[in-house]
mmCIF file of C-alpha atoms and ligand atoms in Angstrom:
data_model
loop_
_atom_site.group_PDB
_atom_site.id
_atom_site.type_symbol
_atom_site.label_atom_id
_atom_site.label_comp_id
_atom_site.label_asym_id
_atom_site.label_seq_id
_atom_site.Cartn_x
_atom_site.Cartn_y
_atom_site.Cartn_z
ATOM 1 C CA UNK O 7 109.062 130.226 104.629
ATOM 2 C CA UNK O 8 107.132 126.867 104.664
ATOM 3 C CA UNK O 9 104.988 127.527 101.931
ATOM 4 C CA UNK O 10 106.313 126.015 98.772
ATOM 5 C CA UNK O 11 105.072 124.985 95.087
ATOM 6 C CA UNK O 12 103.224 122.025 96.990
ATOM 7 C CA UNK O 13 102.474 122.858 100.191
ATOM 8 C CA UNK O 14 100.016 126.683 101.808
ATOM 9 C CA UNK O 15 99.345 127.089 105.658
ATOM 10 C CA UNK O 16 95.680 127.416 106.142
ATOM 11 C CA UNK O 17 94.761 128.722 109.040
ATOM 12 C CA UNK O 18 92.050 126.360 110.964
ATOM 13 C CA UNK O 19 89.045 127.506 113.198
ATOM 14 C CA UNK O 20 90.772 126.589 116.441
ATOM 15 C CA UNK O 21 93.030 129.652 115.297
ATOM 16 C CA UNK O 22 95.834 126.614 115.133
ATOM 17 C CA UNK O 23 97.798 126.431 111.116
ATOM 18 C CA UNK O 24 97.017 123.185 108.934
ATOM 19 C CA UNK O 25 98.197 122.984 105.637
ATOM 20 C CA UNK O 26 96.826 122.237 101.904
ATOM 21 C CA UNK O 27 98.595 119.743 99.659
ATOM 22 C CA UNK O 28 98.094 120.629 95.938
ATOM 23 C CA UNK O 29 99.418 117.092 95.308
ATOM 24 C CA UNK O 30 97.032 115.755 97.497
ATOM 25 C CA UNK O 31 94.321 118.649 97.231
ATOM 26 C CA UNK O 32 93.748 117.843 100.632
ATOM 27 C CA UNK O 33 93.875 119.502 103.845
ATOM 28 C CA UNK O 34 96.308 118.055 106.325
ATOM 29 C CA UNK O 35 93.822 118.365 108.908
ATOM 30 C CA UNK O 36 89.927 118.914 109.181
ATOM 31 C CA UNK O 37 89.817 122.678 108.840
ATOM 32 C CA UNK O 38 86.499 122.903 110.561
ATOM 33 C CA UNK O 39 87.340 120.652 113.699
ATOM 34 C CA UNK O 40 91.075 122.509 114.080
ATOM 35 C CA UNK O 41 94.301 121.462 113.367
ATOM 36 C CA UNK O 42 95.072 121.280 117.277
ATOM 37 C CA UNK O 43 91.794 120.553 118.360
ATOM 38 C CA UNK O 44 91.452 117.351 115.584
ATOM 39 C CA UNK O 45 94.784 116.027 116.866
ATOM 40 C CA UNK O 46 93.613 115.964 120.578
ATOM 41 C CA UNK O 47 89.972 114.652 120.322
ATOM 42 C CA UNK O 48 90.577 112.420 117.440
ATOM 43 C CA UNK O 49 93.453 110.400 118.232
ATOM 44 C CA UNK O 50 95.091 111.527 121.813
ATOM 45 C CA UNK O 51 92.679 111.970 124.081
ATOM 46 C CA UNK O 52 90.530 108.602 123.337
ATOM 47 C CA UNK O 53 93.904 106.680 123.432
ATOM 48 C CA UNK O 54 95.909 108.316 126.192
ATOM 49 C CA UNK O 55 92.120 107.416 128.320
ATOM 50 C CA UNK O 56 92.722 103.669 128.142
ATOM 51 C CA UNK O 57 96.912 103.861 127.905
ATOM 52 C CA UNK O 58 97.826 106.633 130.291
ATOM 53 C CA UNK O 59 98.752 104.564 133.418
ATOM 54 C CA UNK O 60 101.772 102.545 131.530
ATOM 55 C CA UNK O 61 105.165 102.894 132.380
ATOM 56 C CA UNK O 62 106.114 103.017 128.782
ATOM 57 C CA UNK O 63 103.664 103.838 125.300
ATOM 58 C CA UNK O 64 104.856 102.898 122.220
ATOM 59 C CA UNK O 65 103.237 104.474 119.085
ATOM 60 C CA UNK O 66 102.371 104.692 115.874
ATOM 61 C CA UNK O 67 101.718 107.334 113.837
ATOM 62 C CA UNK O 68 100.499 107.150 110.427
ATOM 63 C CA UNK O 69 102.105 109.271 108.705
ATOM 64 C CA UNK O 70 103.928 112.204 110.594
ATOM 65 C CA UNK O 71 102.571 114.933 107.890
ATOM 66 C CA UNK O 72 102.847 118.385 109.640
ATOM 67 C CA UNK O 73 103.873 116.378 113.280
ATOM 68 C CA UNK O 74 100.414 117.288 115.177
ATOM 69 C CA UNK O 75 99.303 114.163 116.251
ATOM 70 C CA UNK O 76 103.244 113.520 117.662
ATOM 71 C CA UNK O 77 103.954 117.056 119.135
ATOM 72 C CA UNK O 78 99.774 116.992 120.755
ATOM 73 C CA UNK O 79 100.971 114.150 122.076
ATOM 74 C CA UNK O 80 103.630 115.341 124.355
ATOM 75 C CA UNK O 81 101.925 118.604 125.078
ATOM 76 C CA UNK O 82 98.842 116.027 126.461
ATOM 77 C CA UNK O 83 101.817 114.008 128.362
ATOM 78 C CA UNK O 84 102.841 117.753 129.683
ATOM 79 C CA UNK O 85 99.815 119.270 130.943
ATOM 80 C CA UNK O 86 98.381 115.497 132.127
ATOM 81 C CA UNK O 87 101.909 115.576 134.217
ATOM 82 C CA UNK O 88 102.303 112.306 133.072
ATOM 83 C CA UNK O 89 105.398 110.141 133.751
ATOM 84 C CA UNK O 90 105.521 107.636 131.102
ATOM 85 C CA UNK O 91 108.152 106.934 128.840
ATOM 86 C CA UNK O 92 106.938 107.949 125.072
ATOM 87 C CA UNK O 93 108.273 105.583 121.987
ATOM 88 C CA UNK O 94 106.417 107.026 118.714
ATOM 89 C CA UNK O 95 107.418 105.769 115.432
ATOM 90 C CA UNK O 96 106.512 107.724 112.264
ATOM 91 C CA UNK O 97 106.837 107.159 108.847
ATOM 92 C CA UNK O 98 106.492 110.096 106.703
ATOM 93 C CA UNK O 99 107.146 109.865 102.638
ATOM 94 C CA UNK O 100 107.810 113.781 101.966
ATOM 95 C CA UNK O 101 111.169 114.162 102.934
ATOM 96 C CA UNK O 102 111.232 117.840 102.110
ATOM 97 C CA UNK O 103 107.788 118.483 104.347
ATOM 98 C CA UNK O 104 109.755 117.548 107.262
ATOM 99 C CA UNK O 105 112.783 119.262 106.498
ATOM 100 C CA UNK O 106 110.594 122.211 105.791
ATOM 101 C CA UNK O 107 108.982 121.746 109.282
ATOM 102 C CA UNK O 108 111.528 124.422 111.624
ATOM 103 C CA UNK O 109 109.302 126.966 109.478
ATOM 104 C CA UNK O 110 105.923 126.043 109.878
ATOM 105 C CA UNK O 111 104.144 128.113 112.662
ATOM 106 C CA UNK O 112 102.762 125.878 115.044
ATOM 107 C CA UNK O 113 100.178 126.661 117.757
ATOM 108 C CA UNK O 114 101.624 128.808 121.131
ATOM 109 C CA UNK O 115 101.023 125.016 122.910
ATOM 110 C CA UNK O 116 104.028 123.493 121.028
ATOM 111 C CA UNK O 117 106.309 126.704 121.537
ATOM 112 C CA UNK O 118 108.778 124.501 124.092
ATOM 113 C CA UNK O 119 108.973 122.075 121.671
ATOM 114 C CA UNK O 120 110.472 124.018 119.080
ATOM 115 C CA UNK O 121 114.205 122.112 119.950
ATOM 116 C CA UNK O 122 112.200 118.371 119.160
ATOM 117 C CA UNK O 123 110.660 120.067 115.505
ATOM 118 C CA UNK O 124 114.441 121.139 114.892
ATOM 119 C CA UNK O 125 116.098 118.026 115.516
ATOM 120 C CA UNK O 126 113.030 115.931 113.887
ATOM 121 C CA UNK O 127 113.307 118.189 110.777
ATOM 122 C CA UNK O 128 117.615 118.040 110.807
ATOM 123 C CA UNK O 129 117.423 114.542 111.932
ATOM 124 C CA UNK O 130 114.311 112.693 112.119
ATOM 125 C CA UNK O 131 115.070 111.749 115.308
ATOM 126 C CA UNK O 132 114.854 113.053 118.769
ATOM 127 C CA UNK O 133 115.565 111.562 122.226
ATOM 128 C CA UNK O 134 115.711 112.464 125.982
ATOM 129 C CA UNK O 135 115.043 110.826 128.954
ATOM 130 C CA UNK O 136 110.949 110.413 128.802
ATOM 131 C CA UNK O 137 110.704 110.702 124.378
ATOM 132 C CA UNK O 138 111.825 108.569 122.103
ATOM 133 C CA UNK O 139 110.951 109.765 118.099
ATOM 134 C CA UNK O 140 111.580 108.070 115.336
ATOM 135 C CA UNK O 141 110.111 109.622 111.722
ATOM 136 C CA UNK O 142 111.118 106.962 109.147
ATOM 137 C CA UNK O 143 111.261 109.351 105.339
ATOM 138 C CA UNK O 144 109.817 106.260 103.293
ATOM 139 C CA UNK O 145 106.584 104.585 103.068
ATOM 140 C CA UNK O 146 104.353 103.836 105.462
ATOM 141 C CA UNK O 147 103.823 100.532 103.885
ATOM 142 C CA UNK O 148 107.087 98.980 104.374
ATOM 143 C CA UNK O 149 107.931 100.706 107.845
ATOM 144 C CA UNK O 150 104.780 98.578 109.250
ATOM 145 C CA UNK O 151 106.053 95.722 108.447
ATOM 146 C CA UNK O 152 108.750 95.638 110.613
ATOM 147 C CA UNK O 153 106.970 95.964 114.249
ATOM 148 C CA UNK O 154 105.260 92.674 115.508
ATOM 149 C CA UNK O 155 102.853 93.061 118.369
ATOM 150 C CA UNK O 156 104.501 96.345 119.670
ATOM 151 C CA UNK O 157 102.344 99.356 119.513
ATOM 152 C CA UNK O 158 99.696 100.320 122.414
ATOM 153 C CA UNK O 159 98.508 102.913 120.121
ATOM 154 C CA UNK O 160 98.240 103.407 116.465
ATOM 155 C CA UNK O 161 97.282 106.754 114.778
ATOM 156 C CA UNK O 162 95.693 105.764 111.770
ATOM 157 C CA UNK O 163 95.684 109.974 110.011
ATOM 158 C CA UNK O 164 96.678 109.224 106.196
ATOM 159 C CA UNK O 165 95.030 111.432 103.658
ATOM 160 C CA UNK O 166 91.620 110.219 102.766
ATOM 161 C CA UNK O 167 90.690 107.050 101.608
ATOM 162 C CA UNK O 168 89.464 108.158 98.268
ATOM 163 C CA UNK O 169 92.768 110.221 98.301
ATOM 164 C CA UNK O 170 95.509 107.698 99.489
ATOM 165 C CA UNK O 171 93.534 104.200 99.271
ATOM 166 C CA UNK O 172 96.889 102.342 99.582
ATOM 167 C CA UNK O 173 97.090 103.254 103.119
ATOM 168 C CA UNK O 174 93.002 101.721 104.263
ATOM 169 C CA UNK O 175 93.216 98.537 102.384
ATOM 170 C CA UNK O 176 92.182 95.432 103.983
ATOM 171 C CA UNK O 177 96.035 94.411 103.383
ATOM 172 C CA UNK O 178 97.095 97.144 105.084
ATOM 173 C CA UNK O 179 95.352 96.618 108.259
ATOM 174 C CA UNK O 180 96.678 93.243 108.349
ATOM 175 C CA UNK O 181 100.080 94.138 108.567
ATOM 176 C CA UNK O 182 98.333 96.838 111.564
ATOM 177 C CA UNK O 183 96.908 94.144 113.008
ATOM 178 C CA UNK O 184 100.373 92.343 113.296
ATOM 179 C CA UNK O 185 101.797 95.409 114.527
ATOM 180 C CA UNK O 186 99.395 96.634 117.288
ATOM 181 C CA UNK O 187 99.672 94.802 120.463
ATOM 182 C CA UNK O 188 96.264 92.988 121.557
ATOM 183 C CA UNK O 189 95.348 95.511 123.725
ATOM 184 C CA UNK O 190 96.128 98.003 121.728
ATOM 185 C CA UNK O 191 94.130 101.033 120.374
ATOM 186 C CA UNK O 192 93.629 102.504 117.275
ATOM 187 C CA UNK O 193 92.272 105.743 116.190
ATOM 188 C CA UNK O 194 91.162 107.045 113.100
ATOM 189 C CA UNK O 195 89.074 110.454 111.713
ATOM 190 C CA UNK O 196 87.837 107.974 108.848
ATOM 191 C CA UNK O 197 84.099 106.449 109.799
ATOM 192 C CA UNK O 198 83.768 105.334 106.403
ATOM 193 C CA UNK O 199 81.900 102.108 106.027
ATOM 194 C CA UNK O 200 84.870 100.790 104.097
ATOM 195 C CA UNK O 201 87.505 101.629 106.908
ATOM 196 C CA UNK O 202 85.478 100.105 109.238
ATOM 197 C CA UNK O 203 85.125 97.066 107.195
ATOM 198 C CA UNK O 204 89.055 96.566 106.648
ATOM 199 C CA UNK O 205 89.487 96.819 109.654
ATOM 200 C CA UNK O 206 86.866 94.553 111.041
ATOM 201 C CA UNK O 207 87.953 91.556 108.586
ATOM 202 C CA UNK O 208 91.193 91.821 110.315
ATOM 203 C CA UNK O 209 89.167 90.915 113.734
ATOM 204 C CA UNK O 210 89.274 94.550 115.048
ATOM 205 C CA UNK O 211 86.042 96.085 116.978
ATOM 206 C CA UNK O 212 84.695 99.039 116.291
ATOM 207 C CA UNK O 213 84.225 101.729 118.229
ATOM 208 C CA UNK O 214 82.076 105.343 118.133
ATOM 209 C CA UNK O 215 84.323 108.440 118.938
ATOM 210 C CA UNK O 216 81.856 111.352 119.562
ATOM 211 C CA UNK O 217 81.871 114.598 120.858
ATOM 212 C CA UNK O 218 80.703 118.089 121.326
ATOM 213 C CA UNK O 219 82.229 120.042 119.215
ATOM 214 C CA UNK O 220 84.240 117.920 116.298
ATOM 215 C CA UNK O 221 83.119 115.624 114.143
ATOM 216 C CA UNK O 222 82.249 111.889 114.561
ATOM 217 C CA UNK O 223 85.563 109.729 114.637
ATOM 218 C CA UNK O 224 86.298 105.963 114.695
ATOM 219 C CA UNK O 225 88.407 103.706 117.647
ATOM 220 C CA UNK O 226 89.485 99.875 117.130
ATOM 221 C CA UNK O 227 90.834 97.516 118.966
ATOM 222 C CA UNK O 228 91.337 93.808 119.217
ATOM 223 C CA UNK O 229 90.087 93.791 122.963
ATOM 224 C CA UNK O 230 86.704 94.718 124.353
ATOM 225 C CA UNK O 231 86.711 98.362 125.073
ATOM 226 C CA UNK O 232 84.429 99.524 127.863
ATOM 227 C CA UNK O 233 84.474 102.935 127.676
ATOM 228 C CA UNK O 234 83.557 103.255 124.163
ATOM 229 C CA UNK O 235 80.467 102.908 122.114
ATOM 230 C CA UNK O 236 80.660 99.976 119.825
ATOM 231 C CA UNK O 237 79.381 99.978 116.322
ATOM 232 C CA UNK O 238 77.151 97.370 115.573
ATOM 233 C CA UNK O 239 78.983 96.026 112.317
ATOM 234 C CA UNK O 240 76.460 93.316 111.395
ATOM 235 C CA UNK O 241 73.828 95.512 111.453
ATOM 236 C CA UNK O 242 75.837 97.933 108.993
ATOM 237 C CA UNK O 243 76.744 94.989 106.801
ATOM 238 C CA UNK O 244 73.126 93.697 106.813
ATOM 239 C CA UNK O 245 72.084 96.999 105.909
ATOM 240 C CA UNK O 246 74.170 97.740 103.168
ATOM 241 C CA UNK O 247 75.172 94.578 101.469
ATOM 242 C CA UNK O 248 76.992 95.796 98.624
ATOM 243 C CA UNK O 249 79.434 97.656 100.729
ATOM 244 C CA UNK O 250 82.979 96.060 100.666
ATOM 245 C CA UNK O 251 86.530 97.406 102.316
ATOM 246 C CA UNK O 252 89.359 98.469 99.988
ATOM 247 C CA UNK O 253 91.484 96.046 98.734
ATOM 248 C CA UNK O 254 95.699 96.312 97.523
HETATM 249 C C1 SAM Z 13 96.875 113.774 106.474
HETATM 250 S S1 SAM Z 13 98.604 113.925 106.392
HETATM 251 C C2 SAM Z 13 99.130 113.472 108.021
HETATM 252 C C3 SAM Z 13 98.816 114.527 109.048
HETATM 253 C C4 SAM Z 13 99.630 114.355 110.293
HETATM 254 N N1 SAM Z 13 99.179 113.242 111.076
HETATM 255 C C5 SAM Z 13 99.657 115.627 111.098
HETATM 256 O O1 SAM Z 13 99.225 115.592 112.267
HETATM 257 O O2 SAM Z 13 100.097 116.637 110.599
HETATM 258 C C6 SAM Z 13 99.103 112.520 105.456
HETATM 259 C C7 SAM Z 13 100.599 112.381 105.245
HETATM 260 O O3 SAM Z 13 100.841 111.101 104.696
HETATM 261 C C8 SAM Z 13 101.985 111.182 103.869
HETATM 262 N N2 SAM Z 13 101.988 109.976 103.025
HETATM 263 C C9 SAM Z 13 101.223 109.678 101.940
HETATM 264 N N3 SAM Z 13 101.458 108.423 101.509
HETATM 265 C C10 SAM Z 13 102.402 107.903 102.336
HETATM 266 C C11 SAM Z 13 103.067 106.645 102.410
HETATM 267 N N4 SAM Z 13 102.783 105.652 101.550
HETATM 268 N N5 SAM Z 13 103.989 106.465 103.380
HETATM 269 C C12 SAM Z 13 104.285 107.453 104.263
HETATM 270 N N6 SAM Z 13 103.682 108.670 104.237
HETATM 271 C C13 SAM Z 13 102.747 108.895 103.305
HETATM 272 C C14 SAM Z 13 101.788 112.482 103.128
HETATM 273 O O4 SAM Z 13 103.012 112.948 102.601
HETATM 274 C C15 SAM Z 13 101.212 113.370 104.262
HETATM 275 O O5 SAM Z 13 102.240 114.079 104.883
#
């Protein structure tokens, strides 16, 4: 069974499972927008538009949690037909969450990738010829610290701000910043003022992520982004003055 003293499955109005952390008291995922559907609009989709024609994507994902954003991933690399070789690096702090993950009842989309949950949740690791993945059981914090200029994409999906500030400090996005390559992107559900501002002091853009059908999200990047909406950041500092990102 997955549930456990910490940890119920919720089921999410996509008709795909999230989960509720009484530690946290937090959803894993917005239960309105759909654990699947969240995953794919929110983070895969805008980056896999500007990265998709690499030979080789290297990612981040902050923090592994349940595995969505990982496993939506490959099933958007499967039904795109894509050829690219997939690196995704994931550090996760609950080592008993992932262990617990060969019981958690994923949507019907990531049945043939039931052998990658087992090995990730035996292992935390799985490899074959076009995925590489690497969940690192410690925290996020230190695990950034060791890339320099290496990821194309970064999925920035910690629990809220207010929740788990540690991981949206101004701090923090420095060590992203040294992390992400310069064209790299960087997704987030967060369009709190305060995100945006970490991660603008640390010379990222800002970009709009909107939809029909979920709710507003943020993208970053160090590079000019065409395709996406930017978010006039002077304006939203002139306009609300006392505003300030979270600090360490
Ligand atoms: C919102 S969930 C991630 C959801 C995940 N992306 C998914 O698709 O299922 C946040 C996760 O961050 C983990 N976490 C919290 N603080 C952490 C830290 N300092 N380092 C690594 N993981 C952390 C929690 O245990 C939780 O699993």
């Amino acid at each position: 069974m997955f549930n456990d003293a910490l940890h119920e499955m919720t089921l999410s109005e996509d008709g795909s499972y999230t989960a509720y952390s009484k530690e946290y008291d937090e959803h894993y995922h917005s239960t309105k927008d759909g654990a699947l559907h969240e995953s794919l609009v929110k983070h895969v989709q805008p980056a896999f538009s500007l990265k998709e024609q690499q030979d080789e994507i290297t990612i981040l994902d902050i923090c592994y949690g349940l595995g969505f954003n990982t496993l939506a991933t490959l099933y958007y690399h499967q039904t795109n037909s894509l050829h690219s070789k997939l690196k995704i690096y994931s550090p996760e702090l609950d080592a008993s969450l992932v262990k617990s993950l060969v019981d958690f009842t994923y949507p019907k989309e990531f049945a043939i990738y039931k052998p990658i949950i087992k090995a990730i949740s035996e292992f935390g690791f799985y490899e074959d010829e076009y995925f590489y993945i690497e969940v690192f059981l410690g925290d996020a914090r230190e695990y950034v610290k060791k890339f320099k200029n290496r990821f194309d994409i970064v999925y920035q999906d910690a629990f809220s701000p207010s929740t788990n500030p540690m991981l949206w400090t101004k701090e923090y996005f420095e060590d992203i910043k040294r992390s992400i390559k310069d064209d790299g992107v960087l997704t987030t559900y967060s369009i709190s003022l305060a995100t945006r501002l970490a991660l603008y002091e640390n010379d990222f853009n800002i970009y709009l992520n909107i939809g029909e059908g979920y709710r507003d999200a943020t993208v970053a990047s160090l590079s000019f982004l065409k395709n996406f909406k930017t978010v006039d950041m002077q304006h939203k500092i002139a306009c609300n003055p006392d505003a300030k990102s979270l600090r360490d």
